[in-house]
């Protein structure tokens, strides 16, 4: 067994740095927070090669003198606290003191700064935690921090970084969060010389806080984003909550546009997210609200230092935080609007809007019967497959635009129209994909999909692969994706395309780290779910064709997402329901 030893300062510093400096985005977050703590009203950011080559942050804050610059890169240095009890009184973004030191240990760092009114500024530069030079500079107010070649001396950590588009998306998200939380500060971002953000403080000082925040939200997401939001506000002795949440009819497919802030700090909080969802209750279904929720409370009432990168927050009274947020969300959306049924305007090969059924069943009756079937009357899948495959089927009618009912051998064969269509489209698309024969449908006019800038980055990392999959996509500006073609099997409305692209960015992550069959199956399943399917009554020939197409599928019993597509009730089971002999 090896002897216990004390690690050298260099080794210990590199290990500690890994807790704070996970990737370029964590470096940028720390630098922006330092600028905000210095009172900056303008922050300029330049990034090269997804932050791996360069992150430069310049601000017009209070600045530092030469001695403070030297101390700022040493372990445990801070201007935020003096004694331990100060932690409960902090009004700044941090106190840890390891941030600049940890960044310095794993990069080449340069800092220049000048206090307001000083005759000259100062700068230091070095690498790997060692200061190599100190010089005087021109008296430019504020500070500029330049971080180059992150992880140059810890290549093992560099290997864990994702692709450049993925890292860029994370960097942009950091700026989005800071800009939303600090609308009175101007943010300007360039990546590889291209302007991504130019967000000055647009409203004048006389404008109200809401006007300034709304202008900033529009700058980040686009003005159309505002149409989907409703304002919420609640003040108690313990906490003040304000912000905006989605109207119930404007929910989306992903969680990407959920922003939670506690005392202006962007946090990831399960308590706050669960409270948000509880506020929507049954109105949410399987979709997700967008939100910008700002909570203000005494620093002693929460702890942000439970995570080295201050990503999470723990409330002293989590039940109270949950109760207040969930109730204000519920009250806010109750007065906004009500969800509306999705009307599928596009007809498919299986029906059109003016066709009527032969027999109409009540949807509730079918659903109740199907629910009961999941109990003691469910046949093994192989038995179900053999029975409904072999029996002749006569179409009886359609229930609620959803369930197709057939007389099969004296029993009832019921198809979930949408689940069946999804299964058929799914297998046809995969077959075309695997054969390299995807039929492309060019769009007469490209469909523009407005996304947040970070979501555009996430989507664009899939461009090359999506082109092969039949989705030709291009970037248009910094916050718009243009779709020029789709696979001919599918049809999307603009809103469904937006959901598809947002969902894509959240579910699949980095395309370089996904297996090819997983990517194909996931894209196919997502496309089937988001494409428009008929919700109209079918004629007998369309219903029968759907049944025959489903019989040809490899897995006909369920849709690609696992929901049942077929329910068969035999003649003897029907007789048993009415207490009759078969």
mmCIF file of N, CA and C in Angstrom, residues 176-227:
data_model
loop_
_atom_site.group_PDB
_atom_site.id
_atom_site.type_symbol
_atom_site.label_atom_id
_atom_site.label_comp_id
_atom_site.label_asym_id
_atom_site.label_seq_id
_atom_site.Cartn_x
_atom_site.Cartn_y
_atom_site.Cartn_z
ATOM 1 N N UNK A 176 -27.059 34.747 -22.456
ATOM 2 C CA UNK A 176 -28.510 34.946 -22.397
ATOM 3 C C UNK A 176 -28.986 35.078 -20.956
ATOM 4 N N UNK A 177 -28.528 34.166 -20.099
ATOM 5 C CA UNK A 177 -28.958 34.185 -18.701
ATOM 6 C C UNK A 177 -28.525 35.477 -18.015
ATOM 7 N N UNK A 178 -27.271 35.875 -18.219
ATOM 8 C CA UNK A 178 -26.775 37.091 -17.582
ATOM 9 C C UNK A 178 -27.509 38.319 -18.104
ATOM 10 N N UNK A 179 -27.786 38.357 -19.416
ATOM 11 C CA UNK A 179 -28.468 39.509 -20.011
ATOM 12 C C UNK A 179 -29.903 39.619 -19.521
ATOM 13 N N UNK A 180 -30.583 38.492 -19.346
ATOM 14 C CA UNK A 180 -31.960 38.501 -18.865
ATOM 15 C C UNK A 180 -32.028 38.911 -17.396
ATOM 16 N N UNK A 181 -31.057 38.489 -16.614
ATOM 17 C CA UNK A 181 -31.064 38.804 -15.188
ATOM 18 C C UNK A 181 -30.608 40.224 -14.904
ATOM 19 N N UNK A 182 -29.935 40.847 -15.865
ATOM 20 C CA UNK A 182 -29.372 42.174 -15.647
ATOM 21 C C UNK A 182 -29.701 43.103 -16.816
ATOM 22 N N UNK A 183 -30.983 43.445 -16.975
ATOM 23 C CA UNK A 183 -31.386 44.244 -18.138
ATOM 24 C C UNK A 183 -30.866 45.676 -18.120
ATOM 25 N N UNK A 184 -30.348 46.122 -16.973
ATOM 26 C CA UNK A 184 -29.772 47.463 -16.917
ATOM 27 C C UNK A 184 -28.292 47.472 -17.282
ATOM 28 N N UNK A 185 -27.774 46.335 -17.694
ATOM 29 C CA UNK A 185 -26.394 46.228 -18.163
ATOM 30 C C UNK A 185 -26.400 45.856 -19.635
ATOM 31 N N UNK A 186 -25.598 46.536 -20.445
ATOM 32 C CA UNK A 186 -25.513 46.212 -21.864
ATOM 33 C C UNK A 186 -24.579 45.032 -22.095
ATOM 34 N N UNK A 187 -24.979 44.114 -22.974
ATOM 35 C CA UNK A 187 -24.166 42.940 -23.295
ATOM 36 C C UNK A 187 -23.904 42.899 -24.798
ATOM 37 N N UNK A 188 -22.658 42.646 -25.148
ATOM 38 C CA UNK A 188 -22.249 42.599 -26.550
ATOM 39 C C UNK A 188 -21.370 41.368 -26.732
ATOM 40 N N UNK A 189 -21.774 40.489 -27.632
ATOM 41 C CA UNK A 189 -21.071 39.210 -27.807
ATOM 42 C C UNK A 189 -20.688 38.987 -29.254
ATOM 43 N N UNK A 190 -19.413 38.664 -29.477
ATOM 44 C CA UNK A 190 -18.930 38.250 -30.783
ATOM 45 C C UNK A 190 -18.288 36.878 -30.659
ATOM 46 N N UNK A 191 -18.607 36.014 -31.601
ATOM 47 C CA UNK A 191 -17.982 34.690 -31.662
ATOM 48 C C UNK A 191 -17.331 34.542 -33.018
ATOM 49 N N UNK A 192 -16.045 34.306 -33.012
ATOM 50 C CA UNK A 192 -15.267 34.190 -34.259
ATOM 51 C C UNK A 192 -15.529 35.388 -35.172
ATOM 52 N N UNK A 193 -15.480 36.578 -34.562
ATOM 53 C CA UNK A 193 -15.652 37.869 -35.260
ATOM 54 C C UNK A 193 -17.088 38.165 -35.684
ATOM 55 N N UNK A 194 -18.016 37.242 -35.487
ATOM 56 C CA UNK A 194 -19.416 37.457 -35.874
ATOM 57 C C UNK A 194 -20.216 37.944 -34.671
ATOM 58 N N UNK A 195 -21.018 38.989 -34.896
ATOM 59 C CA UNK A 195 -21.824 39.522 -33.804
ATOM 60 C C UNK A 195 -23.018 38.615 -33.528
ATOM 61 N N UNK A 196 -23.121 38.170 -32.275
ATOM 62 C CA UNK A 196 -24.237 37.329 -31.850
ATOM 63 C C UNK A 196 -25.258 38.162 -31.076
ATOM 64 N N UNK A 197 -24.776 38.960 -30.152
ATOM 65 C CA UNK A 197 -25.629 39.832 -29.358
ATOM 66 C C UNK A 197 -25.147 41.269 -29.445
ATOM 67 N N UNK A 198 -26.077 42.186 -29.537
ATOM 68 C CA UNK A 198 -25.816 43.605 -29.299
ATOM 69 C C UNK A 198 -27.014 44.089 -28.497
ATOM 70 N N UNK A 199 -26.874 44.046 -27.185
ATOM 71 C CA UNK A 199 -27.996 44.321 -26.288
ATOM 72 C C UNK A 199 -27.663 45.508 -25.399
ATOM 73 N N UNK A 200 -27.809 46.699 -25.922
ATOM 74 C CA UNK A 200 -27.638 47.872 -25.056
ATOM 75 C C UNK A 200 -28.813 47.989 -24.104
ATOM 76 N N UNK A 201 -28.702 48.864 -23.131
ATOM 77 C CA UNK A 201 -29.844 49.133 -22.263
ATOM 78 C C UNK A 201 -30.769 50.026 -23.078
ATOM 79 N N UNK A 202 -31.763 49.401 -23.726
ATOM 80 C CA UNK A 202 -32.547 50.086 -24.744
ATOM 81 C C UNK A 202 -33.476 51.134 -24.159
ATOM 82 N N UNK A 203 -34.123 50.844 -23.054
ATOM 83 C CA UNK A 203 -35.086 51.780 -22.488
ATOM 84 C C UNK A 203 -34.371 52.832 -21.654
ATOM 85 N N UNK A 204 -34.954 54.005 -21.568
ATOM 86 C CA UNK A 204 -34.350 55.082 -20.792
ATOM 87 C C UNK A 204 -34.559 54.835 -19.309
ATOM 88 N N UNK A 205 -33.851 55.612 -18.509
ATOM 89 C CA UNK A 205 -33.942 55.434 -17.063
ATOM 90 C C UNK A 205 -35.340 55.731 -16.547
ATOM 91 N N UNK A 206 -36.117 56.525 -17.305
ATOM 92 C CA UNK A 206 -37.461 56.861 -16.877
ATOM 93 C C UNK A 206 -38.457 55.728 -17.113
ATOM 94 N N UNK A 207 -38.084 54.786 -17.975
ATOM 95 C CA UNK A 207 -38.975 53.672 -18.248
ATOM 96 C C UNK A 207 -39.090 52.779 -17.013
ATOM 97 N N UNK A 208 -40.216 52.112 -16.889
ATOM 98 C CA UNK A 208 -40.402 51.204 -15.771
ATOM 99 C C UNK A 208 -39.579 49.940 -15.941
ATOM 100 N N UNK A 209 -39.465 49.194 -14.834
ATOM 101 C CA UNK A 209 -38.670 47.963 -14.857
ATOM 102 C C UNK A 209 -39.229 46.962 -15.862
ATOM 103 N N UNK A 210 -40.553 46.871 -15.961
ATOM 104 C CA UNK A 210 -41.157 45.927 -16.906
ATOM 105 C C UNK A 210 -40.768 46.249 -18.342
ATOM 106 N N UNK A 211 -40.787 47.539 -18.701
ATOM 107 C CA UNK A 211 -40.458 47.929 -20.067
ATOM 108 C C UNK A 211 -39.020 47.577 -20.411
ATOM 109 N N UNK A 212 -38.115 47.794 -19.466
ATOM 110 C CA UNK A 212 -36.704 47.482 -19.699
ATOM 111 C C UNK A 212 -36.519 45.979 -19.839
ATOM 112 N N UNK A 213 -37.170 45.204 -18.966
ATOM 113 C CA UNK A 213 -37.041 43.746 -19.040
ATOM 114 C C UNK A 213 -37.648 43.199 -20.323
ATOM 115 N N UNK A 214 -38.829 43.701 -20.712
ATOM 116 C CA UNK A 214 -39.470 43.213 -21.936
ATOM 117 C C UNK A 214 -38.611 43.511 -23.163
ATOM 118 N N UNK A 215 -37.982 44.674 -23.172
ATOM 119 C CA UNK A 215 -37.089 45.013 -24.285
ATOM 120 C C UNK A 215 -35.917 44.036 -24.345
ATOM 121 N N UNK A 216 -35.403 43.680 -23.173
ATOM 122 C CA UNK A 216 -34.289 42.722 -23.142
ATOM 123 C C UNK A 216 -34.736 41.330 -23.581
ATOM 124 N N UNK A 217 -35.922 40.892 -23.136
ATOM 125 C CA UNK A 217 -36.445 39.584 -23.553
ATOM 126 C C UNK A 217 -36.601 39.537 -25.066
ATOM 127 N N UNK A 218 -37.130 40.618 -25.634
ATOM 128 C CA UNK A 218 -37.287 40.686 -27.094
ATOM 129 C C UNK A 218 -35.938 40.627 -27.784
ATOM 130 N N UNK A 219 -34.918 41.246 -27.192
ATOM 131 C CA UNK A 219 -33.584 41.215 -27.785
ATOM 132 C C UNK A 219 -32.970 39.834 -27.782
ATOM 133 N N UNK A 220 -33.317 39.034 -26.789
ATOM 134 C CA UNK A 220 -32.757 37.682 -26.687
ATOM 135 C C UNK A 220 -33.537 36.683 -27.537
ATOM 136 N N UNK A 221 -34.881 36.750 -27.467
ATOM 137 C CA UNK A 221 -35.712 35.731 -28.098
ATOM 138 C C UNK A 221 -36.457 36.199 -29.345
ATOM 139 N N UNK A 222 -36.529 37.498 -29.581
ATOM 140 C CA UNK A 222 -37.371 38.009 -30.652
ATOM 141 C C UNK A 222 -38.714 38.459 -30.099
ATOM 142 N N UNK A 223 -39.338 39.424 -30.765
ATOM 143 C CA UNK A 223 -40.579 40.017 -30.240
ATOM 144 C C UNK A 223 -41.749 39.040 -30.267
ATOM 145 N N UNK A 224 -41.741 38.096 -31.192
ATOM 146 C CA UNK A 224 -42.864 37.154 -31.246
ATOM 147 C C UNK A 224 -42.942 36.301 -29.985
ATOM 148 N N UNK A 225 -41.810 36.143 -29.316
ATOM 149 C CA UNK A 225 -41.771 35.349 -28.085
ATOM 150 C C UNK A 225 -42.665 35.960 -27.010
ATOM 151 N N UNK A 226 -42.772 37.291 -27.011
ATOM 152 C CA UNK A 226 -43.544 37.980 -25.981
ATOM 153 C C UNK A 226 -45.028 37.662 -26.068
ATOM 154 N N UNK A 227 -45.504 37.334 -27.271
ATOM 155 C CA UNK A 227 -46.930 37.079 -27.462
ATOM 156 C C UNK A 227 -47.416 35.856 -26.682
#
